[in-house]
JSON list of C-alpha atoms and ligand atoms in Angstrom, two decimals:
[
{"chain": "G", "resi": 265, "resn": "SER", "atom": "CA", "xyz": [17.05, 9.12, -0.06]},
{"chain": "G", "resi": 266, "resn": "VAL", "atom": "CA", "xyz": [16.90, 5.99, -2.20]},
{"chain": "G", "resi": 267, "resn": "LYS", "atom": "CA", "xyz": [16.27, 4.13, 1.09]},
{"chain": "G", "resi": 268, "resn": "GLU", "atom": "CA", "xyz": [12.86, 5.72, 1.67]},
{"chain": "G", "resi": 269, "resn": "GLN", "atom": "CA", "xyz": [10.22, 3.05, 2.28]},
{"chain": "G", "resi": 270, "resn": "THR", "atom": "CA", "xyz": [6.44, 2.86, 2.01]},
{"chain": "G", "resi": 271, "resn": "TYR", "atom": "CA", "xyz": [3.83, 0.35, 3.08]},
{"chain": "G", "resi": 272, "resn": "ILE", "atom": "CA", "xyz": [1.63, -0.83, 0.19]},
{"chain": "G", "resi": 273, "resn": "MET", "atom": "CA", "xyz": [-1.20, -3.30, 0.74]},
{"chain": "G", "resi": 274, "resn": "VAL", "atom": "CA", "xyz": [-3.53, -5.03, -1.71]},
{"chain": "G", "resi": 275, "resn": "LYS", "atom": "CA", "xyz": [-6.94, -5.02, -0.01]},
{"chain": "G", "resi": 276, "resn": "PRO", "atom": "CA", "xyz": [-9.27, -8.06, 0.04]},
{"chain": "G", "resi": 277, "resn": "ASP", "atom": "CA", "xyz": [-11.10, -6.92, -3.11]},
{"chain": "G", "resi": 278, "resn": "GLY", "atom": "CA", "xyz": [-7.80, -6.62, -4.96]},
{"chain": "G", "resi": 279, "resn": "VAL", "atom": "CA", "xyz": [-6.90, -10.18, -3.96]},
{"chain": "G", "resi": 280, "resn": "MET", "atom": "CA", "xyz": [-10.34, -11.56, -4.88]},
{"chain": "G", "resi": 281, "resn": "ARG", "atom": "CA", "xyz": [-10.36, -9.68, -8.20]},
{"chain": "G", "resi": 282, "resn": "SER", "atom": "CA", "xyz": [-6.84, -10.92, -9.09]},
{"chain": "G", "resi": 283, "resn": "ILE", "atom": "CA", "xyz": [-5.17, -7.52, -9.27]},
{"chain": "G", "resi": 284, "resn": "VAL", "atom": "CA", "xyz": [-2.26, -8.51, -7.01]},
{"chain": "G", "resi": 285, "resn": "GLY", "atom": "CA", "xyz": [0.18, -9.13, -9.86]},
{"chain": "G", "resi": 286, "resn": "GLU", "atom": "CA", "xyz": [-0.80, -5.92, -11.63]},
{"chain": "G", "resi": 287, "resn": "ILE", "atom": "CA", "xyz": [-0.13, -3.84, -8.51]},
{"chain": "G", "resi": 288, "resn": "ILE", "atom": "CA", "xyz": [3.19, -5.53, -7.83]},
{"chain": "G", "resi": 289, "resn": "LYS", "atom": "CA", "xyz": [4.13, -5.15, -11.50]},
{"chain": "G", "resi": 290, "resn": "ARG", "atom": "CA", "xyz": [3.60, -1.39, -11.49]},
{"chain": "G", "resi": 291, "resn": "PHE", "atom": "CA", "xyz": [5.88, -0.82, -8.49]},
{"chain": "G", "resi": 292, "resn": "GLU", "atom": "CA", "xyz": [8.41, -3.32, -9.77]},
{"chain": "G", "resi": 293, "resn": "THR", "atom": "CA", "xyz": [8.66, -1.97, -13.32]},
{"chain": "G", "resi": 294, "resn": "LYS", "atom": "CA", "xyz": [8.76, 1.64, -12.09]},
{"chain": "G", "resi": 295, "resn": "GLY", "atom": "CA", "xyz": [12.09, 0.80, -10.48]},
{"chain": "G", "resi": 296, "resn": "TYR", "atom": "CA", "xyz": [11.27, 0.44, -6.80]},
{"chain": "G", "resi": 297, "resn": "LYS", "atom": "CA", "xyz": [12.82, -2.31, -4.74]},
{"chain": "G", "resi": 298, "resn": "LEU", "atom": "CA", "xyz": [10.66, -4.88, -2.96]},
{"chain": "G", "resi": 299, "resn": "VAL", "atom": "CA", "xyz": [11.94, -5.36, 0.60]},
{"chain": "G", "resi": 300, "resn": "ALA", "atom": "CA", "xyz": [9.03, -7.24, 2.22]},
{"chain": "G", "resi": 301, "resn": "LEU", "atom": "CA", "xyz": [6.04, -9.26, 1.00]},
{"chain": "G", "resi": 302, "resn": "LYS", "atom": "CA", "xyz": [3.48, -11.55, 2.65]},
{"chain": "G", "resi": 303, "resn": "MET", "atom": "CA", "xyz": [-0.20, -12.46, 2.80]},
{"chain": "G", "resi": 304, "resn": "ALA", "atom": "CA", "xyz": [-2.21, -12.07, 5.98]},
{"chain": "G", "resi": 305, "resn": "VAL", "atom": "CA", "xyz": [-5.77, -12.19, 7.28]},
{"chain": "G", "resi": 306, "resn": "PRO", "atom": "CA", "xyz": [-5.52, -9.31, 9.73]},
{"chain": "G", "resi": 307, "resn": "SER", "atom": "CA", "xyz": [-7.52, -9.22, 12.96]},
{"chain": "G", "resi": 308, "resn": "ARG", "atom": "CA", "xyz": [-10.00, -6.42, 13.53]},
{"chain": "G", "resi": 309, "resn": "GLU", "atom": "CA", "xyz": [-7.83, -5.16, 16.37]},
{"chain": "G", "resi": 310, "resn": "HIS", "atom": "CA", "xyz": [-4.82, -4.94, 14.02]},
{"chain": "G", "resi": 311, "resn": "LEU", "atom": "CA", "xyz": [-6.89, -3.11, 11.39]},
{"chain": "G", "resi": 312, "resn": "GLU", "atom": "CA", "xyz": [-8.27, -0.70, 13.99]},
{"chain": "G", "resi": 313, "resn": "LYS", "atom": "CA", "xyz": [-4.69, 0.15, 14.88]},
{"chain": "G", "resi": 314, "resn": "HIS", "atom": "CA", "xyz": [-3.75, 0.58, 11.21]},
{"chain": "G", "resi": 315, "resn": "TYR", "atom": "CA", "xyz": [-6.69, 2.93, 10.66]},
{"chain": "G", "resi": 316, "resn": "GLU", "atom": "CA", "xyz": [-6.71, 4.51, 14.14]},
{"chain": "G", "resi": 317, "resn": "ASP", "atom": "CA", "xyz": [-6.75, 8.06, 12.69]},
{"chain": "G", "resi": 318, "resn": "LEU", "atom": "CA", "xyz": [-10.12, 7.30, 11.07]},
{"chain": "G", "resi": 319, "resn": "ASN", "atom": "CA", "xyz": [-11.81, 5.94, 14.21]},
{"chain": "G", "resi": 320, "resn": "GLY", "atom": "CA", "xyz": [-15.11, 7.76, 14.70]},
{"chain": "G", "resi": 321, "resn": "ARG", "atom": "CA", "xyz": [-15.70, 8.43, 11.00]},
{"chain": "G", "resi": 322, "resn": "PRO", "atom": "CA", "xyz": [-19.09, 7.22, 9.72]},
{"chain": "G", "resi": 323, "resn": "PHE", "atom": "CA", "xyz": [-17.48, 4.69, 7.36]},
{"chain": "G", "resi": 324, "resn": "PHE", "atom": "CA", "xyz": [-15.09, 3.26, 9.98]},
{"chain": "G", "resi": 325, "resn": "ALA", "atom": "CA", "xyz": [-17.09, 0.10, 10.85]},
{"chain": "G", "resi": 326, "resn": "GLY", "atom": "CA", "xyz": [-17.67, -0.68, 7.18]},
{"chain": "G", "resi": 327, "resn": "LEU", "atom": "CA", "xyz": [-14.00, -0.13, 6.45]},
{"chain": "G", "resi": 328, "resn": "ILE", "atom": "CA", "xyz": [-12.92, -2.56, 9.17]},
{"chain": "G", "resi": 329, "resn": "ASN", "atom": "CA", "xyz": [-15.50, -5.17, 8.03]},
{"chain": "G", "resi": 330, "resn": "TYR", "atom": "CA", "xyz": [-14.26, -4.91, 4.46]},
{"chain": "G", "resi": 331, "resn": "MET", "atom": "CA", "xyz": [-10.59, -5.08, 5.39]},
{"chain": "G", "resi": 332, "resn": "ALA", "atom": "CA", "xyz": [-11.19, -8.08, 7.69]},
{"chain": "G", "resi": 333, "resn": "SER", "atom": "CA", "xyz": [-13.21, -9.95, 5.06]},
{"chain": "G", "resi": 334, "resn": "GLY", "atom": "CA", "xyz": [-10.33, -11.79, 3.45]},
{"chain": "G", "resi": 335, "resn": "PRO", "atom": "CA", "xyz": [-6.61, -11.98, 2.89]},
{"chain": "G", "resi": 336, "resn": "VAL", "atom": "CA", "xyz": [-4.52, -8.93, 2.08]},
{"chain": "G", "resi": 337, "resn": "VAL", "atom": "CA", "xyz": [-1.09, -8.72, 0.47]},
{"chain": "G", "resi": 338, "resn": "CYS", "atom": "CA", "xyz": [1.36, -6.68, 2.52]},
{"chain": "G", "resi": 339, "resn": "MET", "atom": "CA", "xyz": [4.43, -5.12, 0.93]},
{"chain": "G", "resi": 340, "resn": "VAL", "atom": "CA", "xyz": [7.21, -2.67, 1.61]},
{"chain": "G", "resi": 341, "resn": "TRP", "atom": "CA", "xyz": [8.67, -0.87, -1.40]},
{"chain": "G", "resi": 342, "resn": "GLU", "atom": "CA", "xyz": [11.86, 1.17, -1.27]},
{"chain": "G", "resi": 343, "resn": "GLY", "atom": "CA", "xyz": [13.18, 3.99, -3.44]},
{"chain": "G", "resi": 344, "resn": "ARG", "atom": "CA", "xyz": [13.61, 7.73, -3.86]},
{"chain": "G", "resi": 345, "resn": "ASN", "atom": "CA", "xyz": [10.39, 9.57, -2.88]},
{"chain": "G", "resi": 346, "resn": "VAL", "atom": "CA", "xyz": [8.51, 6.28, -2.87]},
{"chain": "G", "resi": 347, "resn": "VAL", "atom": "CA", "xyz": [5.90, 7.46, -0.33]},
{"chain": "G", "resi": 348, "resn": "LEU", "atom": "CA", "xyz": [4.69, 10.38, -2.46]},
{"chain": "G", "resi": 349, "resn": "GLU", "atom": "CA", "xyz": [5.23, 8.64, -5.78]},
{"chain": "G", "resi": 350, "resn": "GLY", "atom": "CA", "xyz": [3.44, 5.54, -4.49]},
{"chain": "G", "resi": 351, "resn": "ARG", "atom": "CA", "xyz": [0.41, 7.66, -3.58]},
{"chain": "G", "resi": 352, "resn": "LYS", "atom": "CA", "xyz": [0.45, 9.05, -7.12]},
{"chain": "G", "resi": 353, "resn": "MET", "atom": "CA", "xyz": [0.57, 5.53, -8.52]},
{"chain": "G", "resi": 354, "resn": "LEU", "atom": "CA", "xyz": [-2.44, 4.53, -6.37]},
{"chain": "G", "resi": 355, "resn": "GLY", "atom": "CA", "xyz": [-4.46, 7.60, -7.34]},
{"chain": "G", "resi": 356, "resn": "ALA", "atom": "CA", "xyz": [-6.97, 9.60, -5.30]},
{"chain": "G", "resi": 357, "resn": "THR", "atom": "CA", "xyz": [-8.84, 7.87, -2.44]},
{"chain": "G", "resi": 358, "resn": "LYS", "atom": "CA", "xyz": [-12.15, 8.07, -4.33]},
{"chain": "G", "resi": 359, "resn": "PRO", "atom": "CA", "xyz": [-11.88, 6.16, -7.61]},
{"chain": "G", "resi": 360, "resn": "SER", "atom": "CA", "xyz": [-14.27, 8.67, -9.23]},
{"chain": "G", "resi": 361, "resn": "GLU", "atom": "CA", "xyz": [-11.52, 11.26, -8.66]},
{"chain": "G", "resi": 362, "resn": "SER", "atom": "CA", "xyz": [-8.54, 9.01, -9.45]},
{"chain": "G", "resi": 363, "resn": "ALA", "atom": "CA", "xyz": [-6.86, 9.77, -12.77]},
{"chain": "G", "resi": 364, "resn": "LEU", "atom": "CA", "xyz": [-6.93, 7.08, -15.43]},
{"chain": "G", "resi": 365, "resn": "GLY", "atom": "CA", "xyz": [-3.55, 5.43, -15.50]},
{"chain": "G", "resi": 366, "resn": "THR", "atom": "CA", "xyz": [-3.48, 5.15, -11.70]},
{"chain": "G", "resi": 367, "resn": "ILE", "atom": "CA", "xyz": [-4.25, 1.85, -9.99]},
{"chain": "G", "resi": 368, "resn": "ARG", "atom": "CA", "xyz": [-7.53, 3.07, -8.49]},
{"chain": "G", "resi": 369, "resn": "GLY", "atom": "CA", "xyz": [-8.42, 4.98, -11.66]},
{"chain": "G", "resi": 370, "resn": "ASP", "atom": "CA", "xyz": [-7.94, 1.87, -13.75]},
{"chain": "G", "resi": 371, "resn": "PHE", "atom": "CA", "xyz": [-9.24, -0.94, -11.52]},
{"chain": "G", "resi": 372, "resn": "CYS", "atom": "CA", "xyz": [-12.10, 0.19, -9.28]},
{"chain": "G", "resi": 373, "resn": "ILE", "atom": "CA", "xyz": [-15.28, 2.25, -8.98]},
{"chain": "G", "resi": 374, "resn": "ASP", "atom": "CA", "xyz": [-16.32, 2.59, -5.31]},
{"chain": "G", "resi": 375, "resn": "VAL", "atom": "CA", "xyz": [-14.36, 4.31, -2.49]},
{"chain": "G", "resi": 376, "resn": "GLY", "atom": "CA", "xyz": [-15.28, 1.43, -0.18]},
{"chain": "G", "resi": 377, "resn": "ARG", "atom": "CA", "xyz": [-13.66, -1.06, -2.60]},
{"chain": "G", "resi": 378, "resn": "ASN", "atom": "CA", "xyz": [-10.60, 0.84, -3.73]},
{"chain": "G", "resi": 379, "resn": "VAL", "atom": "CA", "xyz": [-8.28, -2.21, -3.99]},
{"chain": "G", "resi": 380, "resn": "CYS", "atom": "CA", "xyz": [-5.10, -0.87, -2.39]},
{"chain": "G", "resi": 381, "resn": "HIS", "atom": "CA", "xyz": [-3.54, 1.04, 0.47]},
{"chain": "G", "resi": 382, "resn": "GLY", "atom": "CA", "xyz": [-0.46, 3.24, 0.46]},
{"chain": "G", "resi": 383, "resn": "SER", "atom": "CA", "xyz": [1.15, 5.21, 3.28]},
{"chain": "G", "resi": 384, "resn": "ASP", "atom": "CA", "xyz": [0.48, 8.95, 3.08]},
{"chain": "G", "resi": 385, "resn": "ALA", "atom": "CA", "xyz": [3.71, 10.28, 4.65]},
{"chain": "G", "resi": 386, "resn": "VAL", "atom": "CA", "xyz": [7.19, 9.08, 5.62]},
{"chain": "G", "resi": 387, "resn": "GLU", "atom": "CA", "xyz": [6.23, 9.11, 9.30]},
{"chain": "G", "resi": 388, "resn": "SER", "atom": "CA", "xyz": [3.03, 7.06, 8.83]},
{"chain": "G", "resi": 389, "resn": "ALA", "atom": "CA", "xyz": [4.95, 4.70, 6.54]},
{"chain": "G", "resi": 390, "resn": "GLN", "atom": "CA", "xyz": [7.40, 3.98, 9.36]},
{"chain": "G", "resi": 391, "resn": "LYS", "atom": "CA", "xyz": [4.54, 3.33, 11.77]},
{"chain": "G", "resi": 392, "resn": "GLU", "atom": "CA", "xyz": [2.72, 1.07, 9.32]},
{"chain": "G", "resi": 393, "resn": "ILE", "atom": "CA", "xyz": [5.86, -0.90, 8.43]},
{"chain": "G", "resi": 394, "resn": "ALA", "atom": "CA", "xyz": [6.50, -1.54, 12.13]},
{"chain": "G", "resi": 395, "resn": "LEU", "atom": "CA", "xyz": [2.85, -2.60, 12.63]},
{"chain": "G", "resi": 396, "resn": "TRP", "atom": "CA", "xyz": [2.69, -5.00, 9.66]},
{"chain": "G", "resi": 397, "resn": "PHE", "atom": "CA", "xyz": [6.27, -6.27, 9.61]},
{"chain": "G", "resi": 398, "resn": "PRO", "atom": "CA", "xyz": [7.44, -6.58, 13.25]},
{"chain": "G", "resi": 399, "resn": "GLU", "atom": "CA", "xyz": [9.66, -9.44, 12.01]},
{"chain": "G", "resi": 400, "resn": "GLY", "atom": "CA", "xyz": [11.66, -6.95, 9.94]},
{"chain": "G", "resi": 401, "resn": "LEU", "atom": "CA", "xyz": [12.34, -6.49, 6.25]},
{"chain": "G", "resi": 402, "resn": "CYS", "atom": "CA", "xyz": [14.53, -8.28, 3.72]},
{"chain": "G", "resi": 403, "resn": "GLU", "atom": "CA", "xyz": [17.83, -6.47, 3.23]},
{"chain": "G", "resi": 404, "resn": "TYR", "atom": "CA", "xyz": [19.72, -7.04, -0.02]},
{"chain": "G", "resi": 405, "resn": "GLU", "atom": "CA", "xyz": [21.54, -5.13, -2.77]},
{"chain": "G", "resi": 406, "resn": "LYS", "atom": "CA", "xyz": [20.20, -4.85, -6.30]},
{"chain": "G", "resi": 407, "resn": "PRO", "atom": "CA", "xyz": [22.91, -4.79, -8.97]},
{"chain": "G", "resi": 408, "resn": "THR", "atom": "CA", "xyz": [20.65, -2.67, -11.22]},
{"chain": "G", "resi": 409, "resn": "VAL", "atom": "CA", "xyz": [20.66, 0.33, -8.86]},
{"chain": "G", "resi": 410, "resn": "SER", "atom": "CA", "xyz": [22.88, 2.41, -11.19]},
{"chain": "G", "resi": 411, "resn": "TRP", "atom": "CA", "xyz": [20.40, 1.76, -14.04]},
{"chain": "G", "resi": 412, "resn": "VAL", "atom": "CA", "xyz": [17.58, 3.25, -11.99]},
{"chain": "G", "resi": 413, "resn": "TYR", "atom": "CA", "xyz": [19.44, 6.14, -10.32]},
{"chain": "G", "resi": 414, "resn": "GLU", "atom": "CA", "xyz": [22.05, 8.43, -11.93]},
{"chain": "Y", "resi": 583, "resn": "DAT", "atom": "P1", "xyz": [-6.37, 6.55, 1.60]},
{"chain": "Y", "resi": 583, "resn": "DAT", "atom": "O1", "xyz": [-6.66, 5.08, 1.58]},
{"chain": "Y", "resi": 583, "resn": "DAT", "atom": "O2", "xyz": [-6.36, 7.14, 0.20]},
{"chain": "Y", "resi": 583, "resn": "DAT", "atom": "O3", "xyz": [-5.14, 6.91, 2.38]},
{"chain": "Y", "resi": 583, "resn": "DAT", "atom": "P2", "xyz": [-7.91, 7.49, 3.87]},
{"chain": "Y", "resi": 583, "resn": "DAT", "atom": "O4", "xyz": [-6.71, 7.16, 4.69]},
{"chain": "Y", "resi": 583, "resn": "DAT", "atom": "O5", "xyz": [-8.52, 8.84, 4.02]},
{"chain": "Y", "resi": 583, "resn": "DAT", "atom": "O6", "xyz": [-7.62, 7.28, 2.30]},
{"chain": "Y", "resi": 583, "resn": "DAT", "atom": "O7", "xyz": [-9.06, 6.43, 4.14]},
{"chain": "Y", "resi": 583, "resn": "DAT", "atom": "C1", "xyz": [-8.74, 5.07, 4.27]},
{"chain": "Y", "resi": 583, "resn": "DAT", "atom": "C2", "xyz": [-9.77, 4.26, 3.55]},
{"chain": "Y", "resi": 583, "resn": "DAT", "atom": "O8", "xyz": [-11.05, 4.47, 4.12]},
{"chain": "Y", "resi": 583, "resn": "DAT", "atom": "C3", "xyz": [-9.93, 4.61, 2.07]},
{"chain": "Y", "resi": 583, "resn": "DAT", "atom": "O9", "xyz": [-8.98, 3.99, 1.25]},
{"chain": "Y", "resi": 583, "resn": "DAT", "atom": "C4", "xyz": [-11.32, 4.14, 1.79]},
{"chain": "Y", "resi": 583, "resn": "DAT", "atom": "C5", "xyz": [-12.04, 4.42, 3.11]},
{"chain": "Y", "resi": 583, "resn": "DAT", "atom": "N1", "xyz": [-12.72, 5.72, 3.02]},
{"chain": "Y", "resi": 583, "resn": "DAT", "atom": "C6", "xyz": [-12.14, 6.94, 3.11]},
{"chain": "Y", "resi": 583, "resn": "DAT", "atom": "N2", "xyz": [-13.03, 7.92, 2.98]},
{"chain": "Y", "resi": 583, "resn": "DAT", "atom": "C7", "xyz": [-14.23, 7.30, 2.80]},
{"chain": "Y", "resi": 583, "resn": "DAT", "atom": "C8", "xyz": [-15.56, 7.74, 2.59]},
{"chain": "Y", "resi": 583, "resn": "DAT", "atom": "N3", "xyz": [-15.84, 9.04, 2.54]},
{"chain": "Y", "resi": 583, "resn": "DAT", "atom": "N4", "xyz": [-16.51, 6.80, 2.43]},
{"chain": "Y", "resi": 583, "resn": "DAT", "atom": "C9", "xyz": [-16.24, 5.50, 2.48]},
{"chain": "Y", "resi": 583, "resn": "DAT", "atom": "N5", "xyz": [-15.00, 5.00, 2.67]},
{"chain": "Y", "resi": 583, "resn": "DAT", "atom": "C10", "xyz": [-14.02, 5.88, 2.83]},
{"chain": "Y", "resi": 584, "resn": "MG", "atom": "MG1", "xyz": [-4.75, 6.79, 4.37]}
]
C-alpha cells in the first residue's frame, strides 16, 4: 500500500553532527511523503519504552544514555514498502557492515553512534508512531503522486 508508514528518527549524534537535512533529503528525494516531523528531548522512560525489546542487553544502559543526551528529530514517512525500503536506506545496524551509499554506511563509524533509527517491521512502526506521535499525523494529498507511482 502507498499508505504504509514508518518511524524514522535522527539520533542525538545526527543532530549534533548536522546530518538532519541529509537524512530528510534522502527520504524526500526518494519519493516518500513526510506526514509528521518534530524535535524532542525524550525522557529515559519514553526511550525505555521505545527500546523495550532490548531491555537486558549489555548495551541497553549506554543506549538509553546516548539517546537521552540531546534532541532527536522524529519523523513519519509514508509510501509503498517504506518500512523495508527505509531500513535499506539506513543500512545495517553496525556501520562497519552498512553498505556505502546507505546513511549509516556514509555517515558513521560506531554502532553506538549510528545516527538514525528506523522501524524494522510494519507492526513495530505502528507501535512507534503511536508512542512518538500521540497527537496524530499530518494528513494531506500530494499532487505529484502519479509521478512517483504508476
Ligand atoms: P536497529 O537500530 O538497526 O534497529 P537494534 O534495534 O537491534 O538495531 O538496536 C537498536 C540500537 O541499539 C542500535 O541502533 C544501536 C544499539 N545497538 C544494537 N546492537 C548493539 C551492540 N551490539 N552494541 C552496541 N550498541 C548496539
Ligand atoms: Mg531496531
